[in-house]
Coordinates of C-alpha atoms and ligand atoms in Angstrom, one line a residue:
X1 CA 52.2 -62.8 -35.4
X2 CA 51.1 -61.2 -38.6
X3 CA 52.9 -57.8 -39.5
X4 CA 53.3 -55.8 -42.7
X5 CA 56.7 -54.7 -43.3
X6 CA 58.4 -52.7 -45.6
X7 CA 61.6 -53.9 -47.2
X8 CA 62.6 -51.1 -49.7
X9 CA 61.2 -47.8 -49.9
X10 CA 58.6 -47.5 -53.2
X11 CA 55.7 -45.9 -54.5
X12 CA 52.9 -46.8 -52.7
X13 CA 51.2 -48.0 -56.5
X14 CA 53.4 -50.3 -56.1
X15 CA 51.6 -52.0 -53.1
X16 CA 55.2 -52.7 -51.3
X17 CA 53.8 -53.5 -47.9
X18 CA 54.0 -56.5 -47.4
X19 CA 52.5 -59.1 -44.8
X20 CA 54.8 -61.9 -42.9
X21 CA 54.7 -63.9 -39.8
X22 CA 56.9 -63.0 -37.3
X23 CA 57.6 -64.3 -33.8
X24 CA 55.9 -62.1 -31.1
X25 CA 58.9 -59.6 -29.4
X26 CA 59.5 -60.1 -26.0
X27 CA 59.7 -56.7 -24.1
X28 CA 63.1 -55.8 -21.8
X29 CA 63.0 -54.4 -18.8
X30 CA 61.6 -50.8 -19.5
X31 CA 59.3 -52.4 -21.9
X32 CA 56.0 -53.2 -22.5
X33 CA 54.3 -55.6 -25.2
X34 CA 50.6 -54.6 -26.4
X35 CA 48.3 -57.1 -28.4
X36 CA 47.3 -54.2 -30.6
X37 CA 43.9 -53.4 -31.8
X38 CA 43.9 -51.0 -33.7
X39 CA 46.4 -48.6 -35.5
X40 CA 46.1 -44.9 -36.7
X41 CA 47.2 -44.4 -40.3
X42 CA 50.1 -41.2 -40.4
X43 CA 50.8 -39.0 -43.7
X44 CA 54.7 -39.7 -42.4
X45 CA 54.2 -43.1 -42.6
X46 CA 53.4 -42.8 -46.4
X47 CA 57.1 -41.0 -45.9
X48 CA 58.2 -43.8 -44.8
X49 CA 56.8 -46.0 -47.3
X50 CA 58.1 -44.3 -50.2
X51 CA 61.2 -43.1 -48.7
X52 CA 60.9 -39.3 -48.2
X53 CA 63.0 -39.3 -45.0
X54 CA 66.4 -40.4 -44.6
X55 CA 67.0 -44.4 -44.2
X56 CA 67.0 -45.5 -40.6
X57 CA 65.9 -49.4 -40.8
X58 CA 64.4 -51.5 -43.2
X59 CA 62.9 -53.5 -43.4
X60 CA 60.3 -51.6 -40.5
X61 CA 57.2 -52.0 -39.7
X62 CA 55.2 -48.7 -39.9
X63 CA 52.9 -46.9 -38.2
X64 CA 52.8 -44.7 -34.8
X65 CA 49.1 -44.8 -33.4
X66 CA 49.4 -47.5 -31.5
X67 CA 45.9 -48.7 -29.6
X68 CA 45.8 -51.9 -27.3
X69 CA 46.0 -54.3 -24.5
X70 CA 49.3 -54.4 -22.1
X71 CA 50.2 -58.1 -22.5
X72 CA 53.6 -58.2 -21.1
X73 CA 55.4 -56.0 -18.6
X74 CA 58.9 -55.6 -17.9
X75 CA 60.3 -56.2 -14.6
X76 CA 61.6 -52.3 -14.3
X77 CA 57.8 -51.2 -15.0
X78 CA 55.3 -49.6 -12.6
X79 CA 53.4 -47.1 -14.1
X80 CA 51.6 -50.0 -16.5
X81 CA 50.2 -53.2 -15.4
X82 CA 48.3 -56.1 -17.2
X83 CA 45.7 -55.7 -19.1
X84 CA 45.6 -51.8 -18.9
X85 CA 44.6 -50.5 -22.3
X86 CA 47.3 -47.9 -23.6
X87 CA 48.2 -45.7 -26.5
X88 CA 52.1 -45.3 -28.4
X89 CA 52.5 -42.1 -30.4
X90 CA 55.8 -41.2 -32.5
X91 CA 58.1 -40.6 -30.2
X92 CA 59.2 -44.1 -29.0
X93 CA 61.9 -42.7 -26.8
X94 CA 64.1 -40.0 -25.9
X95 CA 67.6 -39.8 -25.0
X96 CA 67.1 -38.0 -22.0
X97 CA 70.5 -36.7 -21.7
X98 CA 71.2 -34.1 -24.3
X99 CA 71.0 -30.8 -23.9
X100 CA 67.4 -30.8 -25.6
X101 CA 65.8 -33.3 -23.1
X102 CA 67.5 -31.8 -20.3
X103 CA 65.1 -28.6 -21.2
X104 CA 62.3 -30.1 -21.7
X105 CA 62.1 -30.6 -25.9
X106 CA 63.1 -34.2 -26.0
X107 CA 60.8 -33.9 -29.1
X108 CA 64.6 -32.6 -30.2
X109 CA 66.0 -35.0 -28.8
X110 CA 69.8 -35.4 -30.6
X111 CA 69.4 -39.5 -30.1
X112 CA 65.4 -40.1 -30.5
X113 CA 64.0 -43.5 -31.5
X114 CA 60.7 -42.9 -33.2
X115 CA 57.9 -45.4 -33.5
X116 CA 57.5 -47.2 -36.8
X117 CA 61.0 -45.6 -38.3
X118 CA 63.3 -46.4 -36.1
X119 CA 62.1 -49.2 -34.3
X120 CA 59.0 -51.4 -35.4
X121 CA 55.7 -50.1 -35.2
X122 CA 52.0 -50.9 -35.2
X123 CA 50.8 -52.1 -38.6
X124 CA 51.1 -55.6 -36.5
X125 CA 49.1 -57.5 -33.9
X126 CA 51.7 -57.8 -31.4
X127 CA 54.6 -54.3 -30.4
X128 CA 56.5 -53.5 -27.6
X129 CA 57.0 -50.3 -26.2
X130 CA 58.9 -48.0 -23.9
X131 CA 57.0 -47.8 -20.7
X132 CA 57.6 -44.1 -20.4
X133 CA 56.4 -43.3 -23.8
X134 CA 53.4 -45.4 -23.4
X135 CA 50.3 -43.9 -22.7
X136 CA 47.2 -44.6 -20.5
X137 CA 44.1 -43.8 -22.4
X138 CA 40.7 -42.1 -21.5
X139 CA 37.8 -44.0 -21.2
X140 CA 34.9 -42.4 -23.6
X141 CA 37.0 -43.3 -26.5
X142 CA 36.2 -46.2 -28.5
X143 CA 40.2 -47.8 -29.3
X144 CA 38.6 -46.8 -33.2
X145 CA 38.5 -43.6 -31.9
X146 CA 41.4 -43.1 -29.7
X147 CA 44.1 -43.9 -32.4
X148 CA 44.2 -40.5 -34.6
X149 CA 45.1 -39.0 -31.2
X150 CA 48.1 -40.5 -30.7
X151 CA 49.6 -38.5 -33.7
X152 CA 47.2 -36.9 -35.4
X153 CA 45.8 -35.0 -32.6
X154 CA 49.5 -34.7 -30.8
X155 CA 51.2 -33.3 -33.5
X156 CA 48.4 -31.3 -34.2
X157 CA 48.2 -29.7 -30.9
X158 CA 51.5 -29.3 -30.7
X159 CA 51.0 -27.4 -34.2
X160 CA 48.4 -25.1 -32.5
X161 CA 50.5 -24.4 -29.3
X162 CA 53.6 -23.0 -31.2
X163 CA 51.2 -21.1 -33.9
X164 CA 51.0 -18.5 -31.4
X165 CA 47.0 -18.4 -31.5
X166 CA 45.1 -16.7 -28.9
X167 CA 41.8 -16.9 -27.9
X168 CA 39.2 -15.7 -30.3
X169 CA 41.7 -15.3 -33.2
X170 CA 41.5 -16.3 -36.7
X171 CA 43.6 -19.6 -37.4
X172 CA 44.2 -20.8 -41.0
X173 CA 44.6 -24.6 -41.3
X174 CA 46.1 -25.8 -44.9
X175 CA 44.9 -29.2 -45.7
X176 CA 42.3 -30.7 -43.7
X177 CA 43.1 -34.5 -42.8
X178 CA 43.6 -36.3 -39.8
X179 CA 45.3 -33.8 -37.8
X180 CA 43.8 -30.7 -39.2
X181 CA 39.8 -32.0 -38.3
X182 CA 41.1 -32.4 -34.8
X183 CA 42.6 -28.7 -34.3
X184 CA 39.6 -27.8 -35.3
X185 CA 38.1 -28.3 -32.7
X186 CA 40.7 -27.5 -30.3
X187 CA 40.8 -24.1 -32.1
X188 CA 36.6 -23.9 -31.9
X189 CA 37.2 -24.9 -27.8
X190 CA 39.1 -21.6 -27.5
X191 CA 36.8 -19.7 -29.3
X192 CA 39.1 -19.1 -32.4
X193 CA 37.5 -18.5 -35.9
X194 CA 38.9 -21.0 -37.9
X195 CA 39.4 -21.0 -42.3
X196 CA 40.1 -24.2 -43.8
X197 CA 41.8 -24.6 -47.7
X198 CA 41.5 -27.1 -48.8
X199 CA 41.1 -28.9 -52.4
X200 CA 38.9 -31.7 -51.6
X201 CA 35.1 -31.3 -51.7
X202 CA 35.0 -33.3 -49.1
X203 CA 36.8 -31.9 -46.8
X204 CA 35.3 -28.5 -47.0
X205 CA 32.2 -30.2 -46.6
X206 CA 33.3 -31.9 -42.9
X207 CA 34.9 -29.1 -42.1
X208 CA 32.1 -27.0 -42.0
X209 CA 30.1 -29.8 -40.5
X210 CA 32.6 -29.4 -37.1
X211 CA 32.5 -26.0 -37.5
X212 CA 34.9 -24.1 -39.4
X213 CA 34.0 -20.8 -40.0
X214 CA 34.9 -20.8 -43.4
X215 CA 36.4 -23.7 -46.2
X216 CA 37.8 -22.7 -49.6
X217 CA 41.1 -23.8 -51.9
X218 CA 44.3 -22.9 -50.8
X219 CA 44.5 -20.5 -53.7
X220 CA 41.3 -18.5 -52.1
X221 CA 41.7 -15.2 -50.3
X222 CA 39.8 -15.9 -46.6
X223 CA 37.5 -13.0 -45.7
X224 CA 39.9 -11.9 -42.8
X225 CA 43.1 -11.7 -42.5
X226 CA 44.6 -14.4 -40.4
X227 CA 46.6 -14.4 -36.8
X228 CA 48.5 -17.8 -37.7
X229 CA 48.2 -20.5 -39.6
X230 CA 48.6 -24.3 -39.9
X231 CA 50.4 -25.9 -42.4
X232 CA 49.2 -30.0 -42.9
X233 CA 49.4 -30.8 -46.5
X234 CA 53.5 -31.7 -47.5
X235 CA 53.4 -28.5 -50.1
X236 CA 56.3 -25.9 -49.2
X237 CA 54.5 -23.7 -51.7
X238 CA 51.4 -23.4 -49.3
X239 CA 53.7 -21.0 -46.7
X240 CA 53.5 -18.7 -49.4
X241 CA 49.9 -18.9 -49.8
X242 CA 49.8 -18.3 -46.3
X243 CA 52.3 -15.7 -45.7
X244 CA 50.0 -13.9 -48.3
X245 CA 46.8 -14.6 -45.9
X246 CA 48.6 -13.3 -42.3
X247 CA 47.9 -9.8 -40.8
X248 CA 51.1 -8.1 -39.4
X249 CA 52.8 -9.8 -36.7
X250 CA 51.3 -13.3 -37.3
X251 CA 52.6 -16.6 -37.5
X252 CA 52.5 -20.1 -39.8
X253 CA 53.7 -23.4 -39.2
X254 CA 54.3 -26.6 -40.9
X255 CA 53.1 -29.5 -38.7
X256 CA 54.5 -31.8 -41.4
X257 CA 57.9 -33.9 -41.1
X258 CA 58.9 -33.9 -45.0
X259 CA 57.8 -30.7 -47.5
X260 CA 58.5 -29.9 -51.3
X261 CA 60.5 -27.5 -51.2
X262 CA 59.5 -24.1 -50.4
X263 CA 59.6 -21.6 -54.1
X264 CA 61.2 -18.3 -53.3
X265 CA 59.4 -15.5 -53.0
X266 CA 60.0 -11.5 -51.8
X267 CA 60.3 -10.7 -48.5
X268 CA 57.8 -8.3 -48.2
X269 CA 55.2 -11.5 -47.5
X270 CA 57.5 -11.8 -45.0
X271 CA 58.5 -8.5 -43.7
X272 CA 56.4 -6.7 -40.3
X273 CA 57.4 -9.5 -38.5
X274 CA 55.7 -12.8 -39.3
X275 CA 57.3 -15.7 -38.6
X276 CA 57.6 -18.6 -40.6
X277 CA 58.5 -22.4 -38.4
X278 CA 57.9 -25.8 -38.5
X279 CA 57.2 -28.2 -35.7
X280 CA 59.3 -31.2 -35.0
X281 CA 58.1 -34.6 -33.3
X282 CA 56.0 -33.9 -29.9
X283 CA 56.9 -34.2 -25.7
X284 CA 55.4 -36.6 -23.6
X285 CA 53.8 -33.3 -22.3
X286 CA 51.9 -32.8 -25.6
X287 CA 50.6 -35.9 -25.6
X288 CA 49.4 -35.7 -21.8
X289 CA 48.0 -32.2 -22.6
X290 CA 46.1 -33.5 -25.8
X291 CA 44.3 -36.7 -24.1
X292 CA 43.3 -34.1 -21.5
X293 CA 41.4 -31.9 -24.3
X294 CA 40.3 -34.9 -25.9
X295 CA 37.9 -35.6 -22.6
X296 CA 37.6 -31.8 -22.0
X297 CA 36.3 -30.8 -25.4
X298 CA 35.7 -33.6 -25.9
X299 CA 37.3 -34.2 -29.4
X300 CA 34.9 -36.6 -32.4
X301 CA 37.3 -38.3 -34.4
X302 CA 36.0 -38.8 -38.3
X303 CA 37.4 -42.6 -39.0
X304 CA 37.6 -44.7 -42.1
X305 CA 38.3 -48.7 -40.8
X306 CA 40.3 -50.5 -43.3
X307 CA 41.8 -54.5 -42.2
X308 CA 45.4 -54.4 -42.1
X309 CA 45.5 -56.2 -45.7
X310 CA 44.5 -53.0 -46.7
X311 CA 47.2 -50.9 -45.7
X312 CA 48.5 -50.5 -49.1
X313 CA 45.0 -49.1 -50.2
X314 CA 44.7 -46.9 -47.6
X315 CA 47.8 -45.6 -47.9
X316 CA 47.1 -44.6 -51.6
X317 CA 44.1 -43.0 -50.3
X318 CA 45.4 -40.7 -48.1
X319 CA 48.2 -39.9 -50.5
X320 CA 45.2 -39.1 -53.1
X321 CA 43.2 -37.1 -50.2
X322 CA 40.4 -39.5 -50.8
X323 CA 40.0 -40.4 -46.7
X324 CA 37.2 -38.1 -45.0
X325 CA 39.0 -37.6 -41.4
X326 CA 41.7 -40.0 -40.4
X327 CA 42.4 -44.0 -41.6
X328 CA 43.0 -46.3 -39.0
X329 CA 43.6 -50.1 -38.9
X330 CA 41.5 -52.3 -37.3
X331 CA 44.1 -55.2 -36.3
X332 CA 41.4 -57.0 -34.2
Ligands
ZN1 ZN1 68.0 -36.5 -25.9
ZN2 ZN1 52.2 -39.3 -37.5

């Protein structure tokens, strides 16, 4: 099979993806192996390109937004079967005996694989997967538009479940990529006035087109104050940009898995109790809860299709906040 890996973390400029012919892996008993057709592109997966997280495996082959086909089944497996069309997100598997998974926040786990870091991923034509971590997916979604789900929209639901929104309440969301144009609209669903920042032109432009209620830099004042807010772009300075934005009482999170560090600054931006937190990884919950909005809302997801050769390209792309929505590879 065709699959890009990468051997040694580099700057993406450097184009260090690289495509090689591999034999197809052959899935154990747990396991299943997809032919994949498409696969999301993932801001941590230009982490993992350029080394931004701490080494697990390389070389690896990235990506987490696994669409396709259930090839293969394991004998153990009975909640898949041939030919079912299914989804792998991020978290590839969980320990399930730690003291996190035993409460319910194996996105904690103390012993997690994740997909496309740990173990190979999807920027391939063939992956196995854990059965259990491997998800059915709603029909109405073109496998094109299905992929940014699987992270994008999990991570990014995730996001709005621990920002402590409530229904009608102003949420700020800093950056506005993949995950961010899909909270969006969950945030619209629940009838929340949301205020994008953003640099991009762009992206101010399509976020006003799904209907944010407001889009300006990240340097910009909103109107209102805000009841929480979203952080998407890797910038630990942007928590101070919106500590600066929250009323009393409100909270921020970072949805992202690596962050420049975050420049001191006084604790009255702090002070009358809002909370600063990040989010780490997702639950199988999250992503069961997310495909159900996605049919509910339902959720539009903004694509850009680029063949795998062009991973490297639309890496750089994403890195540059040039891609309107999310990237995703068409594998077949
Ligand atoms: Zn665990
Ligand atoms: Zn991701």
């Amino acid at each position: 099979m065709k699959a890009l890996i990468i051997e040694k973390p580099a700057s993406i400029t450097t184009a260090p993806l690289k495509m090689i012919e591999r034999e197809i892996p052959k899935p154990s008993a747990n396991q299943v192996l997809l032919k994949i057709s498409k696969c999301g592109i993932c801001h941590t997966d230009l982490h993992v390109v350029e080394g931004d997280l701490p080494p697990v495996k390389y070389p690896v082959i990235p990506g987490h937004q696994i669409v396709g086909q259930v090839l293969e089944i394991g004998d153990a497996v009975h909640n898949l079967k041939k030919s079912d069309r299914a989804g792998v997100a991020w978290l590839h598997r969980s320990c399930g005996t730690c003291r996190y998974c035993l409460k319910n926040m194996e996105n904690l786990c103390d012993a997690p694989l994740f997909t496309g870091y740990s173990v190979d991923g999807g920027f391939a034509e063939y992956a196995i997967a854990d059965a259990d971590f491997t998800y059915k997916l709603p029909d109405g979604f073109s496998d094109l538009a299905a992929a940014p789900l699987l992270c994008a929209g999990i991570i990014g639901y995730r996001s709005f479940k621990l920002c402590r929104i409530k229904e009608g309440e102003t949420l700020g969301l800093y950056g506005f990529g993949a995950s961010a144009h899909i909270v969006l609209q969950i945030a619209n669903y629940y009838n929340c006035k949301v205020f994008v920042f953003t640099r991009s032109e762009k992206h101010r432009t399509l976020a006003i087109e799904l209907g944010a209620a407001w889009a300006g830099s990240s340097e910009e004042k909103p109107p209102v104050e805000l009841a929480s807010a979203i952080i998407f772009a890797p910038v630990g300075a942007l928590y101070i940009n919106a500590l600066k934005a929250l009323r009393k009482g409100g909270t921020v999170a970072s949805a992202g898995i690596h962050m420049s560090p975050v420049p001191q600054f006084p604790y009255e931006l702090l002070y009358h109790e809002r909370i600063m937190l990040s989010v780490a990884n997702s639950t199988r919950e999250d992503a069961r809860e997310l495909l159900h909005h996605a049919v509910l809302i339902p959720i539009k997801t903004t694509v850009e299709v680029f063949p795998l050769s062009e991973a490297n390209n639309a890496l750089q792309l994403l890195k540059q906040g040039k891609i309107n929505g999310a990237a995703v590879l068409e594998i077949e």
